Tab-separated table of C-alpha atoms in Angstrom:
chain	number	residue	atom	x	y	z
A	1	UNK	CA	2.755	104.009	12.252
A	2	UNK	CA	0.280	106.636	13.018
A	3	UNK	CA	2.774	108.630	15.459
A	4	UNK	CA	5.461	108.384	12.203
A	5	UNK	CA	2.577	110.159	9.889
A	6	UNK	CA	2.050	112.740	12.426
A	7	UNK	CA	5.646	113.609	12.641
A	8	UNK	CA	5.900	113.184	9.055
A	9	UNK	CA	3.074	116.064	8.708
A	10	UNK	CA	4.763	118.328	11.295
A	11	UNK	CA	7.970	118.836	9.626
A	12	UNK	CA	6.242	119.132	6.375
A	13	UNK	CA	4.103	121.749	7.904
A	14	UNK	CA	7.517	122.989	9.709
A	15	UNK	CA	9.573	123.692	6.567
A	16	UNK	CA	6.397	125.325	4.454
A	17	UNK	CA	6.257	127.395	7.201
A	18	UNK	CA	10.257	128.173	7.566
A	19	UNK	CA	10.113	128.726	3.420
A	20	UNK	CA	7.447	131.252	3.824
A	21	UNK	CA	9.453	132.943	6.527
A	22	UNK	CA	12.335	133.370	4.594
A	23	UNK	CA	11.343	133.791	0.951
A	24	UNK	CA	9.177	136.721	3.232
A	25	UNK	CA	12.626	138.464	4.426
A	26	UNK	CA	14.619	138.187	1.792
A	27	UNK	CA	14.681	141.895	0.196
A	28	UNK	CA	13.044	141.750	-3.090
A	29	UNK	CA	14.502	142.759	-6.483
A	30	UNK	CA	13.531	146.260	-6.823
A	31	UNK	CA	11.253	146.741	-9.654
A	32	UNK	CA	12.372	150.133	-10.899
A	33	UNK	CA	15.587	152.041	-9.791
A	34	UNK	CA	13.918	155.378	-9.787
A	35	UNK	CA	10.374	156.069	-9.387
A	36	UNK	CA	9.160	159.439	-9.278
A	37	UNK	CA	6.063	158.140	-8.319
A	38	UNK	CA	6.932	156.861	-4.656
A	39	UNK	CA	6.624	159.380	-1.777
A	40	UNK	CA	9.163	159.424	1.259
A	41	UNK	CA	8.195	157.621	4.588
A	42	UNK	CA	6.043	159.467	6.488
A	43	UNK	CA	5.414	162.228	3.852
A	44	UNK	CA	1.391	162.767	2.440
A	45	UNK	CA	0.472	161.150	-0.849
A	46	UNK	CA	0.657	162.967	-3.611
A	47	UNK	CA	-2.648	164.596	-5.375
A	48	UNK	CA	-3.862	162.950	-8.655
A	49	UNK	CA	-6.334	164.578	-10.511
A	50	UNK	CA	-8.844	162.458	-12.282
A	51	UNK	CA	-9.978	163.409	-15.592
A	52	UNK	CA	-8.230	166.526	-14.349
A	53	UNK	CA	-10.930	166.763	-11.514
A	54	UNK	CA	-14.320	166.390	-13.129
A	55	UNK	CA	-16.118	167.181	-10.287
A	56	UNK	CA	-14.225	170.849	-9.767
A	57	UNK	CA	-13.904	171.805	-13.728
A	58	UNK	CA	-15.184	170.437	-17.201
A	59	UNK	CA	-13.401	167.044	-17.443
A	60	UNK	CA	-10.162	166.603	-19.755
A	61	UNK	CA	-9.891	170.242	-20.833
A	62	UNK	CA	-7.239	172.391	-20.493
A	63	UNK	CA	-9.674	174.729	-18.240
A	64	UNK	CA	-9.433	171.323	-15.758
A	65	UNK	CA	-5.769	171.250	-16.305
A	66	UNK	CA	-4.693	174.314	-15.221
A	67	UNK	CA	-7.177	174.936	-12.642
A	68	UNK	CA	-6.288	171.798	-10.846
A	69	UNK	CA	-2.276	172.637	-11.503
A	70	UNK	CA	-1.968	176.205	-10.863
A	71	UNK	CA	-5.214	177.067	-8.517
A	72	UNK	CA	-5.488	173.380	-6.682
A	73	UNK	CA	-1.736	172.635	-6.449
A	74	UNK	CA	-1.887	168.755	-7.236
A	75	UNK	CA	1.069	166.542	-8.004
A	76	UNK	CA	-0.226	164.689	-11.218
A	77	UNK	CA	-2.741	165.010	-14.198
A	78	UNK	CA	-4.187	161.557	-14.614
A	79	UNK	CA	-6.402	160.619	-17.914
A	80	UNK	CA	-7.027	158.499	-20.752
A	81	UNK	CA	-5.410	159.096	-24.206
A	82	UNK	CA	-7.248	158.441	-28.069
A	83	UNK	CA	-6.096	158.072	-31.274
A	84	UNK	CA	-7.874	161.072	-33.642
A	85	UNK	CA	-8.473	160.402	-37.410
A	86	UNK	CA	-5.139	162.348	-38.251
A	87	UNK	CA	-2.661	161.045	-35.633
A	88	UNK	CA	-2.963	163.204	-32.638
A	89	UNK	CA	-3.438	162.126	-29.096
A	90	UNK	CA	-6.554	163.467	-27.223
A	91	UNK	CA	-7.613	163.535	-23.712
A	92	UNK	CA	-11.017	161.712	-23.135
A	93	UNK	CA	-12.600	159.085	-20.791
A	94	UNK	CA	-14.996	157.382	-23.707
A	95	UNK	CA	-13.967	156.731	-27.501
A	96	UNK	CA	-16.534	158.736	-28.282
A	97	UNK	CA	-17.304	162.427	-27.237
A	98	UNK	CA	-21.210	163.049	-27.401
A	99	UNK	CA	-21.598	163.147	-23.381
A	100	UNK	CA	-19.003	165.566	-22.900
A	101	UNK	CA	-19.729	168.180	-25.465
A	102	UNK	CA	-22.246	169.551	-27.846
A	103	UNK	CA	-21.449	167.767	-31.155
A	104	UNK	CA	-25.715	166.568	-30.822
A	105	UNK	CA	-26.895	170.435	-30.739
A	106	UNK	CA	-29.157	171.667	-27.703
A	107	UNK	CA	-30.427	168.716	-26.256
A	108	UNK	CA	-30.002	167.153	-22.723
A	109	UNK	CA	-27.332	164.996	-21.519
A	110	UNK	CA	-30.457	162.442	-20.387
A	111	UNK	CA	-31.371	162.828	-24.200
A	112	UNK	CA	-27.597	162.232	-25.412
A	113	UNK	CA	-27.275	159.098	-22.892
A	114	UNK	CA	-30.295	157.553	-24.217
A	115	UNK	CA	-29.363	158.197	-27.909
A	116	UNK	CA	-26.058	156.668	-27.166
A	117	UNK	CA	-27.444	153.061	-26.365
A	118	UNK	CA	-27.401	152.588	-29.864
A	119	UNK	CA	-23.618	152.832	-30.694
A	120	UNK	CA	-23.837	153.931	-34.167
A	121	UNK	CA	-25.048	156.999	-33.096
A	122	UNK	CA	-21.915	157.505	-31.418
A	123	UNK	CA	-19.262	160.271	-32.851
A	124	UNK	CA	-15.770	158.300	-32.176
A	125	UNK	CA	-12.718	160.037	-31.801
A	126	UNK	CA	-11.150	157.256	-34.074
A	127	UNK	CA	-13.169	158.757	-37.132
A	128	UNK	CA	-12.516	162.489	-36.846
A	129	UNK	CA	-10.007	164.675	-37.140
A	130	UNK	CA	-8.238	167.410	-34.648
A	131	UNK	CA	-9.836	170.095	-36.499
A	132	UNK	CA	-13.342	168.742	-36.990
A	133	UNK	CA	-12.887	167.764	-32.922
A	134	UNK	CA	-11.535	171.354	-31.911
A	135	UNK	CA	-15.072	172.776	-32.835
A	136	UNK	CA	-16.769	171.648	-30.095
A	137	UNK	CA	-17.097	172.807	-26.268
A	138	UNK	CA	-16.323	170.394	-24.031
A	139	UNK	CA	-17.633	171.690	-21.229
A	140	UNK	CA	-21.299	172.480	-22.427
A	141	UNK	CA	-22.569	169.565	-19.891
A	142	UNK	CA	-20.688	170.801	-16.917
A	143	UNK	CA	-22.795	171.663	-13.887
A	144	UNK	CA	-21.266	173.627	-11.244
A	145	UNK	CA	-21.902	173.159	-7.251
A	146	UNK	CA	-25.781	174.871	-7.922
A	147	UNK	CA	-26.876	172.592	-11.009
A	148	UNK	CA	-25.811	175.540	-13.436
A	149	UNK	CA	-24.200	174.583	-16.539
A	150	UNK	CA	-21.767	177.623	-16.537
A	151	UNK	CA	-20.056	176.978	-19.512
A	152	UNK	CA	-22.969	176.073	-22.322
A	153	UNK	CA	-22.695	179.219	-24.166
A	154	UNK	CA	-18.954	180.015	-24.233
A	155	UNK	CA	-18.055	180.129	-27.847
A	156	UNK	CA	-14.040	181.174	-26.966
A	157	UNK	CA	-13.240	177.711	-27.028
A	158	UNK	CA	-9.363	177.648	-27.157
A	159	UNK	CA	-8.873	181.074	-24.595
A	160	UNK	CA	-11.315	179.506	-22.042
A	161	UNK	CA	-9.607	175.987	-22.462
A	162	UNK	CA	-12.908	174.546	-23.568
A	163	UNK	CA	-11.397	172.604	-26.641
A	164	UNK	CA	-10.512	168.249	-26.528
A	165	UNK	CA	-6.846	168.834	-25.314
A	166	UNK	CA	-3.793	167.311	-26.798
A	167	UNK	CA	-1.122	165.486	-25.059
A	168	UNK	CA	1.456	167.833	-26.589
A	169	UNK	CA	-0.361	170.930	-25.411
A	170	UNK	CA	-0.606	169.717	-21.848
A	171	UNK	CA	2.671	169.078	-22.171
A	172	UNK	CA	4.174	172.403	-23.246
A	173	UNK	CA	1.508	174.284	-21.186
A	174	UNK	CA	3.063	173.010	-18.083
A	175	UNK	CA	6.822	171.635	-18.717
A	176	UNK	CA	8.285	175.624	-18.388
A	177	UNK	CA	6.653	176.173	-15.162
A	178	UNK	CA	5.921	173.050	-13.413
A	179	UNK	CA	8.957	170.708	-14.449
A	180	UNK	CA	8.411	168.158	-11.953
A	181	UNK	CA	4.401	167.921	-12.669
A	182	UNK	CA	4.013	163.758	-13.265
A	183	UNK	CA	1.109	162.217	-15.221
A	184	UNK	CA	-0.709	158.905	-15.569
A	185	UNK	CA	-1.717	158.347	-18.779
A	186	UNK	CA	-3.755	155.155	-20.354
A	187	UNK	CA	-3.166	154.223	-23.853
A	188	UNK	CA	-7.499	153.177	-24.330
A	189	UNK	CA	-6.867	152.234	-28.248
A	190	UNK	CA	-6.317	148.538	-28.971
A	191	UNK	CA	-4.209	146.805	-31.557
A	192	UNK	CA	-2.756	149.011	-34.987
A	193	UNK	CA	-4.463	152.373	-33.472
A	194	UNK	CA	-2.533	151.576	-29.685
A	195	UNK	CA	0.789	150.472	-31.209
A	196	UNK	CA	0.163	153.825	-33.340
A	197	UNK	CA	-0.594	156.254	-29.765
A	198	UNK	CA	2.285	154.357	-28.061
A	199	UNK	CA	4.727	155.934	-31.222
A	200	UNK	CA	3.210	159.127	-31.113
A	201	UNK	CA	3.154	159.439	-27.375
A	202	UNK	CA	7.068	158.527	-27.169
A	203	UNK	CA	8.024	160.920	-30.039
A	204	UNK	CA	5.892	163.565	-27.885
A	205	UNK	CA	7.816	162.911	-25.124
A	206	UNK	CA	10.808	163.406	-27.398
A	207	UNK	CA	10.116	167.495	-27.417
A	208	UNK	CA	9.402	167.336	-23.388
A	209	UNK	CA	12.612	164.756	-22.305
A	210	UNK	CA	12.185	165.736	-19.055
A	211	UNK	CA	8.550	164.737	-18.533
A	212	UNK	CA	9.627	161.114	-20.202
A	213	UNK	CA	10.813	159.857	-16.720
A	214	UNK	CA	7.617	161.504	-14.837
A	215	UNK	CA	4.865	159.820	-16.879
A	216	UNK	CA	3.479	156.388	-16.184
A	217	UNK	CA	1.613	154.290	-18.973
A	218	UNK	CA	-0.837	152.285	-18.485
A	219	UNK	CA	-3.655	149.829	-20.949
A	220	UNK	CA	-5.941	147.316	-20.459
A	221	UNK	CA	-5.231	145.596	-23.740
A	222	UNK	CA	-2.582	142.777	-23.480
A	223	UNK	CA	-0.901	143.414	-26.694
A	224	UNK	CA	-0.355	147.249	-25.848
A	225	UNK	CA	1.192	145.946	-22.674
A	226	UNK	CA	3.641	143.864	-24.456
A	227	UNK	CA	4.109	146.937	-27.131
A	228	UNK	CA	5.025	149.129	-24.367
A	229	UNK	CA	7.798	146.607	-23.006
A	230	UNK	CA	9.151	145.504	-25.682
A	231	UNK	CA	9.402	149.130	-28.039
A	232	UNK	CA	9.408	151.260	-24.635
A	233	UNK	CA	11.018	149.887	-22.155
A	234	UNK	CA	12.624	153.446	-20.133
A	235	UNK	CA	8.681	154.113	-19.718
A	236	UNK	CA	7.360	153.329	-16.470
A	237	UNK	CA	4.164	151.282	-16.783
A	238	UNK	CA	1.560	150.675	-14.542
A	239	UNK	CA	0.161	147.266	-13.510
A	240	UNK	CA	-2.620	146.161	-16.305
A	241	UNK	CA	-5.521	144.493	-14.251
A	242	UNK	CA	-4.042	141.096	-14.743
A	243	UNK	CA	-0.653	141.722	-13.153
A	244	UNK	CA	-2.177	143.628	-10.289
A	245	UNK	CA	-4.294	140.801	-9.137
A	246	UNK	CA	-1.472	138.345	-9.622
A	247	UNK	CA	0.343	141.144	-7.495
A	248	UNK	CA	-2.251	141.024	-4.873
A	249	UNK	CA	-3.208	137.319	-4.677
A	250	UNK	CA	0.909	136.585	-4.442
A	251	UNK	CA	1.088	138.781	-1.761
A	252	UNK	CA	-1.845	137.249	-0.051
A	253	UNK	CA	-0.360	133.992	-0.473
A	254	UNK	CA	2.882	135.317	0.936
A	255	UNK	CA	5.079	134.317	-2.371
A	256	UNK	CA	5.146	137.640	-3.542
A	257	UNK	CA	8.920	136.997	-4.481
A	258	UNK	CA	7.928	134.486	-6.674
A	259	UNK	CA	6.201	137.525	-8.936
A	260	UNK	CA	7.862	138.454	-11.673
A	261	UNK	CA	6.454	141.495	-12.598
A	262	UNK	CA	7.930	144.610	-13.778
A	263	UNK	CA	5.476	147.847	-13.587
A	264	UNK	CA	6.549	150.659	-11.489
A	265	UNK	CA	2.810	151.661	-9.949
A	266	UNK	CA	-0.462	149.080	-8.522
A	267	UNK	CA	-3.219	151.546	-9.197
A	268	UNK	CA	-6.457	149.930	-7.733
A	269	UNK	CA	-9.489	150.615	-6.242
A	270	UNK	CA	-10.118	150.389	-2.489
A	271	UNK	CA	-11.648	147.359	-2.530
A	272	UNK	CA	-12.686	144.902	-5.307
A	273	UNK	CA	-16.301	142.514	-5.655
A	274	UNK	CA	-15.187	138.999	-6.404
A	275	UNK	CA	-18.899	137.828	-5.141
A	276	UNK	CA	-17.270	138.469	-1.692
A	277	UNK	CA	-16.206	141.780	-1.483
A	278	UNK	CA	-11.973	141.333	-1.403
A	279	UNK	CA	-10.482	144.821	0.532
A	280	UNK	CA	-7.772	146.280	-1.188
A	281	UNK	CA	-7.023	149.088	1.448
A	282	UNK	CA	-4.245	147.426	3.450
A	283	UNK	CA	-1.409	148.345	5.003
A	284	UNK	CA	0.698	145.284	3.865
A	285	UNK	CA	-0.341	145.540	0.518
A	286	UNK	CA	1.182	149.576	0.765
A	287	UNK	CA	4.544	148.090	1.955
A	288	UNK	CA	5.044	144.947	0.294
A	289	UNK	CA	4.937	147.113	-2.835
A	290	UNK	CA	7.091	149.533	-1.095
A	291	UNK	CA	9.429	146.600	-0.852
A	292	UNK	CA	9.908	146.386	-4.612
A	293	UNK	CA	9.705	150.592	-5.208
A	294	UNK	CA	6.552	150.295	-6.518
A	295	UNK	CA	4.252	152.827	-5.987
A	296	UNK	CA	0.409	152.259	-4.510
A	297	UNK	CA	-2.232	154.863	-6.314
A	298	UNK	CA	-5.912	154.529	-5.284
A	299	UNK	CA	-8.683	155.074	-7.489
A	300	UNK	CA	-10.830	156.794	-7.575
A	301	UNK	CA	-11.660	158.419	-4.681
A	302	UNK	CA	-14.363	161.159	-3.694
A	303	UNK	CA	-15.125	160.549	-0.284
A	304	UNK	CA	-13.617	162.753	2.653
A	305	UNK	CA	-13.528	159.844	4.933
A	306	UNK	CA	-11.911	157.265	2.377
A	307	UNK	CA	-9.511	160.329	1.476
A	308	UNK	CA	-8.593	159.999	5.211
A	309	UNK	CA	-8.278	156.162	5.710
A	310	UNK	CA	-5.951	155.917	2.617
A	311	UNK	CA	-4.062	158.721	4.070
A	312	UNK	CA	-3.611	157.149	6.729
A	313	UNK	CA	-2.338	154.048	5.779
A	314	UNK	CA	0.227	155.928	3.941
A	315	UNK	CA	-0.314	155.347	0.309
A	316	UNK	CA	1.205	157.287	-2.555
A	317	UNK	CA	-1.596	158.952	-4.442
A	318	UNK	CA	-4.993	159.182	-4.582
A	319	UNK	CA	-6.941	159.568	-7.204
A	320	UNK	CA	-9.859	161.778	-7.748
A	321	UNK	CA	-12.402	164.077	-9.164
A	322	UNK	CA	-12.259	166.525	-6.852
A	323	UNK	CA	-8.723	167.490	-5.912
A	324	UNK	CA	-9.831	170.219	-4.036
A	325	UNK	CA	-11.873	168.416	-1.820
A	326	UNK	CA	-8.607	166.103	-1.392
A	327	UNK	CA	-6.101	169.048	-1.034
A	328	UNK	CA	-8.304	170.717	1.620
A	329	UNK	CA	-8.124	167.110	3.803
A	330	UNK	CA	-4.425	167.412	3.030
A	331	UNK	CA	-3.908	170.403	4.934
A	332	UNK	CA	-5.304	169.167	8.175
A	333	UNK	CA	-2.661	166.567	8.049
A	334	UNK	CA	-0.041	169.715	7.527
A	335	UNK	CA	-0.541	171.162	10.661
C-alpha cells in the first residue's frame, strides 16, 4: 500500500512538473503588436528622464524638457500629469505646487516642508487655474551641483522655461523636431477629475497623432485603469501596481501564461520590501516580458553602479533624475 502511495505521488509530482514545462514553452500571446517602447536584442536601453531629470534642471519645466531632449539626448520624457481648475493638463510630481515654486514668498524649502504637514495649507493644482499657476517660478528651489539656487530671481518665466508646463506645449515644442521622442505619462487625478485628464489628454493627442502611438499611460487608481481600457483602448498602458505584482508573482510561480494582462510596459523598481526584501532586477523577469512584447522600465535610478547592472541585464529603460549621469555610463557601453 505504501509503495502504491509513493508511486501515486511521483506521477503526480511527474505531470505538475511536465505542465510547468510546457505551459513554460509554449510562446505566449503577445500583449501588444507594436511597442515603441521595446529595444532590439542586444541594443542599450533607452534614456528616461524623470521629472525631466530633477537632479540636472528644475523638475517638470520646460527648461528640464529641453535640456534633457536637445542637450542630454534621452529617448523619453517621463512625468506625472494634473487636472488645473480650468481643464488643462500640467506637469507635476505632487497635487500641490508649494515645494517646487515660490507661491509661499521668500521663505525656505525646510520652512515650506514643515508648513505643508498641515494639508490645508497646501495650494492644489485642482483649485487654480493655468493663469493664476503660470505666475509662479518653478524653479526658485533648484540647487545646482554647488548648493546655489541659480534660478530664484529669474522673473522671465515663460523665455527661461520656468513656468508649470502643459502637456500640449511639450507636445508641440518637440513633435516638429524630435518625432520619434516617446513619453510616460501618469494620469495622478482620481475619479470625475481622471476620467476628465484621460479626455483631455486623448483630444491632445488628437493635434500630435503621431505622438498617440509613442506615449504610455499609466495610474494608480483602479477606476482610471478601467477608464483607460475601456474609452482608450489604442493607448498603450503601463502595468498599475496590482497587475505588475500579479505579473511578477506568475512569473515566479512559472504560470505566467495563465496572466491575462494587457499593458504594454512593467515599470518597477529594482527591488521591492515585502518584510523580506523581494529583487526585482532579474534577468528572467527582462525576458519573460520580452516573451509577451512587453517592455521592462526601471525606476528610478541614480546610481552609476545600478545604471550598470540594469544595463547589463539588458532592460529597456531606465529611469532617472539625472540623465546625464545615465547617458555618460551609456557611452562606455558604445565603444
Amino acid at each position: 500500500m505504501k509503495n502504491k502511495v509513493i508511486k501515486f505521488l511521483c506521477c503526480v509530482l511527474a505531470g505538475v512538473v511536465i505542465f510547468l514545462a510546457v505551459i513554460n514553452i509554449i510562446p505566449p500571446k503577445q500583449n501588444v503588436e507594436n511597442n515603441p517602447f521595446v529595444v532590439a536584442e542586444g541594443e542599450l536601453p533607452m534614456i528616461a528622464a524623470h521629472r525631466g531629470g530633477g537632479d540636472n534642471n528644475p523638475e517638470n519645466t520646460m527648461l528640464a524638457f529641453r535640456e534633457a531632449v536637445n542637450t542630454i539626448g534621452v529617448d523619453i520624457i517621463e512625468s506625472d500629469l494634473y487636472l488645473t481648475k480650468d481643464g488643462y493638463l500640467v506637469y507635476n510630481h505632487d497635487s500641490y505646487i508649494d515645494e517646487t515654486c515660490n507661491i509661499n514668498g521668500d521663505i525656505s524649502l525646510e520652512e515650506v516642508e514643515n508648513l505643508c504637514e498641515n494639508k490645508e495649507n497646501r495650494h492644489y493644482i485642482s483649485d487654480m487655474t493655468l493663469e493664476e499657476l503660470e505666475q509662479y517660478n518653478f524653479g526658485y528651489y533648484f540647487e545646482d551641483e554647488n548648493g546655489q539656487r541659480i534660478y530664484k530671481d529669474e522673473t522671465d518665466l515663460e523665455n527661461t522655461g520656468l513656468q508649470i508646463a502643459t502637456v500640449d506645449k511639450l507636445f508641440a515644442e518637440f513633435y516638429e523636431s524630435n518625432p520619434d521622442l516617446l513619453f510616460i505619462v501618469e494620469i495622478k487625478n482620481s475619479e470625475e477629475l481622471g476620467y476628465k485628464a484621460c479626455e483631455i489628454l486623448y483630444n491632445t493627442l488628437a493635434q500630435y497623432p503621431n505622438y498617440k502611438d509613442q506615449i504610455v499611460v499609466g495610474t494608480f487608481h483602479d477606476e482610471i485603469e478601467e477608464e483607460l481600457k475601456t474609452k482608450y483602448p489604442e493607448l498603450l498602458r503601463g502595468a498599475p501596481t496590482g497587475t505588475a505584482a500579479k505579473f511578477i508573482l506568475t512569473h515566479f510561480l512559472g504560470v505566467n501564461l495563465f496572466d491575462n494582462s494587457d499593458f504594454a510596459c512593467l515599470q518597477i523598481p529594482m527591488s521591492y520590501d515585502l518584510g523580506v526584501e523581494l529583487h526585482l532586477d532579474k534577468q528572467s523577469i527582462i525576458d519573460r516580458a520580452h516573451r509577451r512584447n512587453i517592455a521592462v522600465q526601471y525606476w528610478t535610478i541614480n546610481d552609476e553602479e545600478e545604471m550598470r547592472q540594469l544595463i547589463e541585464l539588458g532592460c529597456d529603460c531606465i529611469m532617472t533624475d539625472n540623465p546625464e549621469l545615465l547617458n555618460k555610463v551609456l557611452e562606455d557601453y558604445k565603444e
